[in-house]
């Protein structure tokens, strides 16, 4: 992305201003230019790689995968290959900074929507014809409600991790509009399939959640999604022993297939945030489903059960924030006790991978607490590892069957949570989606903690 700056006194290639100036700069592959206009006013443009703007903790979690493509080539005139819903659904759009992407997005909004456009940069006038819908302001002139899309670059805001796309930075916003073009150079009408890789730091709940949502997401284009061979942290044969996941079709070729570099590139789009695909029992093999159903009857019996999912370990070590920041046991205890007093739960079924969480809950609830027997970890176990997948990989090298045992036991825990009368979860995670999908809206109560979201982030 090129930022637009006042003219600086330095040596640089000079370009002539035009509607195509950013494409010309990308073609020449230099990082800094002076730009001259016909009216004598000059400005500079400076390149920064999109993924370099992403906060370090998010980049570390993806281990070198670019969350946001660089978009060295794109076509804003190909409306059929754009998703304009982020612009269309907001009658007022405010841009706090002037750069390549805010210019392109504002032009699209002026052409394809009736939205009022506000820029906090007087240089913006250079890039647009006169329009009664274009306003140059110091800041948005009134309190911004949900009808206002604020594209702000004072800090990096993904929309996805904050739980709302009403306030978002220009790179994530641009990506939401141009996502389809990042997948393939082929004509989109020729695409039949899309290959979905799921990174090796994603657990089984995430795999199933991502896969189900990807199927639904690409179905709107008429593309059939399938799971890339050997892309997950689990052996493909083991996965398909328990779950029904699509294989690469026999007629899939590079010419008729789009290749997703990583599922996170899809997940951070605005369109994905509106996908609510359910992971129903059909994704389970018949034997696995029958085994879990029998186990649930033994563990839960006729108890009035409260299901509690508390994530910890790598969520703490990797310093997840926003919607991914997890509530602690201490945070959750008042709500747990409130529900027990109100509804008379006589059993708490706890799902957690964190040994410290399990011990805290045992001290609080004693014999009232039930949990699946599984390998658990404490934060102190991690050492130099940042993610649970890293730690489990080291352990699996010593015990080849450990990964399968952990996966099966974790899924047993999610299945039992879905059979409880009520359910609460420490924060947004894939396990929540699996549990709620299997429950089909039958919970008496549901609550997700959001300790990482302040009121300002909820706008």
Coordinates of N, CA, C and O in Angstrom, one line a residue, residues 55-170:
X55 N -0.1 -6.2 13.8 CA 0.6 -6.3 15.1 C 1.4 -7.6 15.2 O 1.0 -8.7 14.7
X56 N 2.5 -7.5 15.9 CA 3.5 -8.6 16.0 C 2.9 -9.9 16.5 O 3.2 -11.0 16.0
X57 N 2.0 -9.8 17.5 CA 1.5 -11.0 18.1 C 0.6 -11.8 17.1 O 0.6 -13.0 17.1
X58 N -0.1 -11.1 16.2 CA -0.9 -11.8 15.2 C 0.1 -12.4 14.1 O -0.2 -13.5 13.7
X59 N 1.1 -11.7 13.8 CA 2.1 -12.2 12.8 C 2.8 -13.4 13.3 O 3.0 -14.4 12.6
X60 N 3.2 -13.4 14.6 CA 3.9 -14.5 15.2 C 3.0 -15.8 15.2 O 3.4 -16.9 15.0
X61 N 1.7 -15.6 15.5 CA 0.8 -16.7 15.5 C 0.6 -17.4 14.2 O 0.4 -18.6 14.1
X62 N 0.8 -16.6 13.1 CA 0.7 -17.2 11.7 C 2.0 -17.7 11.2 O 2.0 -18.2 10.1
X63 N 3.1 -17.4 11.9 CA 4.4 -18.0 11.5 C 4.8 -17.8 10.0 O 5.1 -18.7 9.3
X64 N 4.8 -16.5 9.7 CA 5.3 -16.2 8.3 C 4.3 -16.1 7.2 O 4.6 -15.6 6.1
X65 N 3.1 -16.5 7.5 CA 2.0 -16.4 6.5 C 1.5 -15.0 6.5 O 1.2 -14.4 7.5
X66 N 1.4 -14.4 5.3 CA 0.8 -13.1 5.2 C -0.7 -13.1 5.4 O -1.4 -13.8 4.7
X67 N -1.1 -12.5 6.5 CA -2.6 -12.4 6.8 C -3.3 -11.6 5.7 O -4.4 -11.9 5.3
X68 N -2.6 -10.5 5.2 CA -3.2 -9.7 4.2 C -2.3 -9.7 3.0 O -1.1 -9.4 3.1
X69 N -2.8 -10.1 1.8 CA -2.0 -10.1 0.6 C -1.5 -8.7 0.3 O -2.0 -7.7 0.7
X70 N -0.4 -8.6 -0.5 CA 0.2 -7.4 -0.8 C -0.6 -6.6 -1.9 O -0.4 -5.4 -2.1
X71 N -1.4 -7.3 -2.7 CA -2.2 -6.7 -3.8 C -1.3 -5.8 -4.7 O -1.6 -4.6 -4.9
X72 N -0.3 -6.4 -5.2 CA 0.5 -5.7 -6.2 C -0.2 -5.6 -7.6 O 0.2 -4.7 -8.4
X73 N -1.2 -6.4 -7.8 CA -2.1 -6.3 -8.9 C -3.5 -6.4 -8.5 O -3.8 -7.3 -7.8
X74 N -4.4 -5.5 -8.9 CA -5.8 -5.6 -8.6 C -6.5 -4.7 -9.6 O -5.9 -3.9 -10.3
X75 N -7.8 -5.0 -9.8 CA -8.6 -4.3 -10.8 C -9.9 -3.7 -10.1 O -10.8 -4.5 -9.9
X76 N -9.9 -2.4 -9.8 CA -11.0 -1.9 -9.2 C -12.2 -1.7 -10.2 O -13.3 -1.4 -9.7
X77 N -12.0 -1.9 -11.5 CA -13.0 -1.7 -12.5 C -13.8 -3.0 -12.7 O -14.9 -3.0 -13.3
X78 N -13.3 -4.1 -12.1 CA -14.0 -5.4 -12.3 C -14.9 -5.6 -11.1 O -14.6 -6.3 -10.1
X79 N -16.1 -5.0 -11.2 CA -17.1 -5.0 -10.1 C -17.5 -6.4 -9.7 O -17.8 -6.7 -8.6
X80 N -17.5 -7.3 -10.7 CA -18.0 -8.7 -10.4 C -17.0 -9.5 -9.5 O -17.4 -10.5 -8.9
X81 N -15.8 -9.0 -9.5 CA -14.7 -9.7 -8.7 C -14.5 -8.9 -7.4 O -13.4 -9.1 -6.7
X82 N -15.4 -8.0 -7.0 CA -15.3 -7.3 -5.7 C -16.5 -7.6 -4.8 O -17.5 -8.1 -5.3
X83 N -16.3 -7.5 -3.5 CA -17.4 -7.5 -2.6 C -17.5 -6.1 -2.0 O -16.7 -5.7 -1.1
X84 N -18.5 -5.4 -2.4 CA -18.7 -4.0 -2.0 C -19.7 -3.9 -0.8 O -20.0 -2.8 -0.4
X85 N -20.0 -5.0 -0.1 CA -21.0 -4.9 1.0 C -20.6 -4.1 2.1 O -21.4 -3.4 2.7
X86 N -19.3 -4.0 2.4 CA -18.8 -3.2 3.5 C -19.1 -1.7 3.3 O -19.5 -1.0 4.2
X87 N -19.0 -1.3 2.0 CA -19.3 0.1 1.7 C -20.8 0.3 1.5 O -21.4 1.3 2.0
X88 N -21.5 -0.7 0.9 CA -22.9 -0.5 0.6 C -23.8 -0.5 1.9 O -24.8 0.2 1.9
X89 N -23.3 -1.1 2.9 CA -24.1 -1.2 4.1 C -23.9 -0.1 5.1 O -24.4 -0.1 6.2
X90 N -23.1 1.0 4.7 CA -22.9 2.1 5.6 C -23.1 3.4 4.8 O -22.4 3.7 3.9
X91 N -24.2 4.1 5.1 CA -24.5 5.4 4.4 C -23.5 6.5 4.5 O -23.5 7.4 3.8
X92 N -22.7 6.4 5.6 CA -21.6 7.4 5.8 C -20.3 6.7 6.0 O -20.2 5.8 6.8
X93 N -19.3 7.2 5.3 CA -17.9 6.6 5.4 C -16.9 7.6 5.7 O -16.8 8.6 5.0
X94 N -16.1 7.4 6.8 CA -15.1 8.4 7.2 C -13.7 7.8 7.0 O -13.5 6.7 7.5
X95 N -12.8 8.5 6.3 CA -11.4 8.1 6.1 C -10.5 9.0 6.9 O -10.5 10.2 6.6
X96 N -9.8 8.5 7.9 CA -8.9 9.3 8.7 C -7.6 9.6 8.1 O -6.9 10.6 8.5
X97 N -7.2 8.8 7.1 CA -5.9 9.0 6.4 C -6.1 8.9 4.9 O -7.1 8.4 4.4
X98 N -5.1 9.4 4.2 CA -5.1 9.4 2.7 C -4.0 8.5 2.3 O -2.8 8.7 2.5
X99 N -4.4 7.4 1.6 CA -3.5 6.5 1.0 C -4.1 5.8 -0.2 O -5.2 6.1 -0.6
X100 N -3.3 5.0 -0.8 CA -3.8 4.3 -2.0 C -5.1 3.6 -1.8 O -6.1 3.8 -2.6
X101 N -5.3 2.9 -0.7 CA -6.5 2.1 -0.5 C -7.7 3.0 -0.2 O -8.8 2.7 -0.6
X102 N -7.5 4.1 0.6 CA -8.6 4.9 1.0 C -9.1 5.6 -0.3 O -10.3 5.9 -0.5
X103 N -8.2 6.0 -1.2 CA -8.6 6.6 -2.4 C -9.4 5.7 -3.3 O -10.5 6.0 -3.8
X104 N -8.9 4.5 -3.4 CA -9.6 3.5 -4.3 C -11.0 3.2 -3.7 O -12.0 3.1 -4.4
X105 N -11.1 3.0 -2.3 CA -12.3 2.6 -1.7 C -13.3 3.8 -1.8 O -14.5 3.6 -2.0
X106 N -12.8 5.0 -1.7 CA -13.7 6.2 -1.8 C -14.3 6.3 -3.2 O -15.5 6.6 -3.4
X107 N -13.4 6.1 -4.2 CA -13.9 6.1 -5.6 C -15.0 5.0 -5.8 O -16.0 5.3 -6.5
X108 N -14.8 3.9 -5.3 CA -15.8 2.8 -5.4 C -17.1 3.2 -4.7 O -18.2 2.9 -5.3
X109 N -17.0 3.8 -3.6 CA -18.2 4.2 -2.8 C -18.9 5.3 -3.6 O -20.2 5.2 -3.7
X110 N -18.2 6.2 -4.2 CA -18.8 7.3 -4.9 C -19.5 6.8 -6.2 O -20.6 7.3 -6.6
X111 N -18.9 5.7 -6.8 CA -19.4 5.2 -8.0 C -20.6 4.2 -7.8 O -21.6 4.2 -8.6
X112 N -20.5 3.4 -6.8 CA -21.4 2.2 -6.6 C -22.4 2.4 -5.5 O -23.3 1.5 -5.3
X113 N -22.3 3.4 -4.7 CA -23.2 3.5 -3.5 C -23.7 5.0 -3.5 O -23.3 5.8 -4.2
X114 N -24.6 5.2 -2.5 CA -25.1 6.6 -2.3 C -24.5 7.2 -1.0 O -25.0 8.2 -0.5
X115 N -23.4 6.6 -0.5 CA -22.8 7.0 0.8 C -22.2 8.4 0.7 O -21.7 8.8 -0.3
X116 N -22.3 9.1 1.8 CA -21.6 10.3 2.0 C -20.1 10.0 2.4 O -19.9 9.1 3.3
X117 N -19.1 10.7 1.8 CA -17.7 10.3 2.0 C -17.1 11.5 2.7 O -17.2 12.7 2.3
X118 N -16.3 11.2 3.8 CA -15.6 12.2 4.6 C -14.1 11.9 4.6 O -13.8 10.7 5.0
X119 N -13.3 12.8 4.4 CA -11.8 12.7 4.4 C -11.2 13.7 5.4 O -11.6 14.9 5.4
X120 N -10.3 13.2 6.2 CA -9.6 14.1 7.2 C -8.3 14.6 6.6 O -7.3 14.6 7.3
X121 N -8.2 14.8 5.3 CA -7.0 15.3 4.7 C -7.4 16.2 3.5 O -8.1 15.8 2.6
X122 N -6.9 17.4 3.5 CA -7.2 18.4 2.4 C -6.6 17.9 1.1 O -7.0 18.3 0.0
X123 N -5.5 17.1 1.1 CA -4.9 16.5 -0.1 C -5.9 15.6 -0.9 O -5.7 15.3 -2.1
X124 N -6.9 15.2 -0.2 CA -7.9 14.3 -0.9 C -8.5 14.9 -2.1 O -8.8 14.2 -3.1
X125 N -8.6 16.2 -2.1 CA -9.2 16.9 -3.3 C -8.5 16.6 -4.6 O -9.1 16.6 -5.7
X126 N -7.2 16.3 -4.5 CA -6.4 16.0 -5.7 C -6.9 14.8 -6.4 O -6.9 14.7 -7.7
X127 N -7.5 13.8 -5.7 CA -7.8 12.5 -6.3 C -9.3 12.4 -6.7 O -9.6 11.3 -7.3
X128 N -10.1 13.4 -6.5 CA -11.5 13.2 -6.8 C -12.0 14.4 -7.6 O -11.6 15.6 -7.4
X129 N -13.0 14.1 -8.5 CA -13.8 15.2 -9.1 C -14.7 15.8 -8.1 O -15.0 15.2 -7.0
X130 N -15.2 17.0 -8.4 CA -16.1 17.7 -7.5 C -17.4 16.8 -7.2 O -17.9 16.3 -8.2
X131 N -17.8 16.7 -6.0 CA -18.9 15.9 -5.6 C -19.6 16.5 -4.4 O -18.9 16.8 -3.4
X132 N -20.9 16.6 -4.4 CA -21.6 17.0 -3.2 C -21.5 16.0 -2.1 O -21.8 16.3 -0.9
X133 N -21.2 14.8 -2.4 CA -21.1 13.7 -1.4 C -19.7 13.6 -0.8 O -19.5 12.8 0.1
X134 N -18.7 14.4 -1.3 CA -17.4 14.3 -0.7 C -17.1 15.5 0.2 O -17.3 16.7 -0.2
X135 N -16.7 15.2 1.4 CA -16.6 16.3 2.4 C -15.1 16.2 3.0 O -14.7 15.1 3.4
X136 N -14.5 17.3 3.1 CA -13.1 17.4 3.7 C -13.3 18.0 5.1 O -13.8 19.1 5.3
X137 N -13.0 17.2 6.1 CA -13.2 17.6 7.5 C -12.0 17.3 8.3 O -11.1 16.6 7.9
X138 N -12.0 17.9 9.5 CA -10.9 17.6 10.5 C -11.1 16.2 11.1 O -10.1 15.5 11.4
X139 N -12.3 15.9 11.5 CA -12.6 14.6 12.1 C -14.1 14.4 11.8 O -14.8 15.3 11.3
X140 N -14.6 13.2 12.0 CA -16.0 13.0 11.7 C -16.9 13.9 12.6 O -16.7 14.1 13.8
X141 N -17.8 14.6 11.9 CA -18.5 15.8 12.6 C -19.5 15.5 13.7 O -20.0 16.4 14.3
X142 N -19.8 14.2 13.9 CA -20.8 13.9 15.0 C -20.5 12.5 15.5 O -19.8 11.8 14.9
X143 N -21.1 12.2 16.6 CA -20.9 10.8 17.2 C -21.2 9.8 16.1 O -22.2 9.9 15.4
X144 N -20.3 8.8 16.0 CA -20.5 7.8 14.9 C -21.2 6.6 15.5 O -20.8 5.9 16.4
X145 N -22.4 6.3 14.9 CA -23.2 5.1 15.2 C -22.9 4.0 14.3 O -21.9 4.0 13.5
X146 N -23.7 3.0 14.3 CA -23.5 1.8 13.5 C -23.6 2.1 12.0 O -23.2 1.3 11.1
X147 N -24.3 3.2 11.6 CA -24.4 3.5 10.2 C -23.2 4.1 9.6 O -23.1 4.3 8.4
X148 N -22.2 4.4 10.4 CA -20.9 5.1 10.0 C -19.8 4.0 9.9 O -19.6 3.3 10.9
X149 N -19.2 3.9 8.8 CA -18.0 3.1 8.6 C -16.8 4.0 8.8 O -16.6 5.0 8.1
X150 N -16.0 3.8 9.9 CA -14.8 4.6 10.2 C -13.6 3.8 9.7 O -13.3 2.7 10.3
X151 N -12.9 4.3 8.7 CA -11.7 3.6 8.3 C -10.5 4.5 8.8 O -10.2 5.5 8.3
X152 N -9.9 3.9 9.9 CA -8.9 4.7 10.7 C -7.6 4.0 10.7 O -7.6 2.7 10.8
X153 N -6.5 4.7 10.6 CA -5.2 4.1 10.6 C -4.3 4.6 11.8 O -3.1 4.5 11.7
X154 N -4.9 5.2 12.8 CA -4.1 5.7 13.9 C -3.5 4.5 14.6 O -2.4 4.5 15.2
X155 N -4.2 3.3 14.6 CA -3.7 2.1 15.1 C -4.3 1.0 14.2 O -5.2 1.3 13.5
X156 N -3.7 -0.2 14.2 CA -4.1 -1.2 13.2 C -5.4 -1.9 13.8 O -5.3 -2.5 14.9
X157 N -6.5 -1.8 13.1 CA -7.7 -2.4 13.5 C -8.2 -3.4 12.5 O -8.5 -3.0 11.3
X158 N -8.3 -4.6 12.8 CA -8.7 -5.7 11.9 C -10.2 -5.8 11.6 O -10.6 -6.3 10.6
X159 N -11.0 -5.4 12.6 CA -12.4 -5.6 12.5 C -12.7 -7.0 13.0 O -13.5 -7.2 13.9
X160 N -12.0 -8.0 12.6 CA -12.3 -9.4 13.0 C -11.9 -9.6 14.5 O -12.7 -10.1 15.3
X161 N -10.7 -9.3 14.8 CA -10.2 -9.5 16.2 C -10.9 -8.6 17.2 O -11.0 -8.9 18.4
X162 N -11.4 -7.4 16.8 CA -12.1 -6.5 17.7 C -13.6 -6.9 17.8 O -14.3 -6.3 18.6
X163 N -14.1 -7.7 16.9 CA -15.5 -8.2 16.9 C -16.5 -7.2 16.3 O -17.7 -7.4 16.4
X164 N -16.0 -6.2 15.5 CA -16.9 -5.3 14.8 C -16.2 -4.7 13.6 O -15.0 -4.3 13.7
X165 N -16.8 -4.6 12.5 CA -16.2 -4.0 11.3 C -16.6 -2.6 11.1 O -16.3 -2.0 10.0
X166 N -17.3 -1.9 12.0 CA -17.7 -0.5 11.9 C -16.5 0.4 12.0 O -16.5 1.5 11.4
X167 N -15.5 0.0 12.7 CA -14.2 0.7 12.8 C -13.1 -0.2 12.4 O -12.9 -1.3 12.9
X168 N -12.3 0.2 11.3 CA -11.4 -0.8 10.7 C -10.3 0.0 10.0 O -10.5 1.2 9.6
X169 N -9.1 -0.5 9.9 CA -8.0 0.1 9.2 C -8.1 -0.1 7.7 O -8.9 -1.0 7.2
X170 N -7.4 0.7 6.9 CA -7.6 0.7 5.5 C -7.1 -0.6 4.9 O -7.8 -1.1 3.9

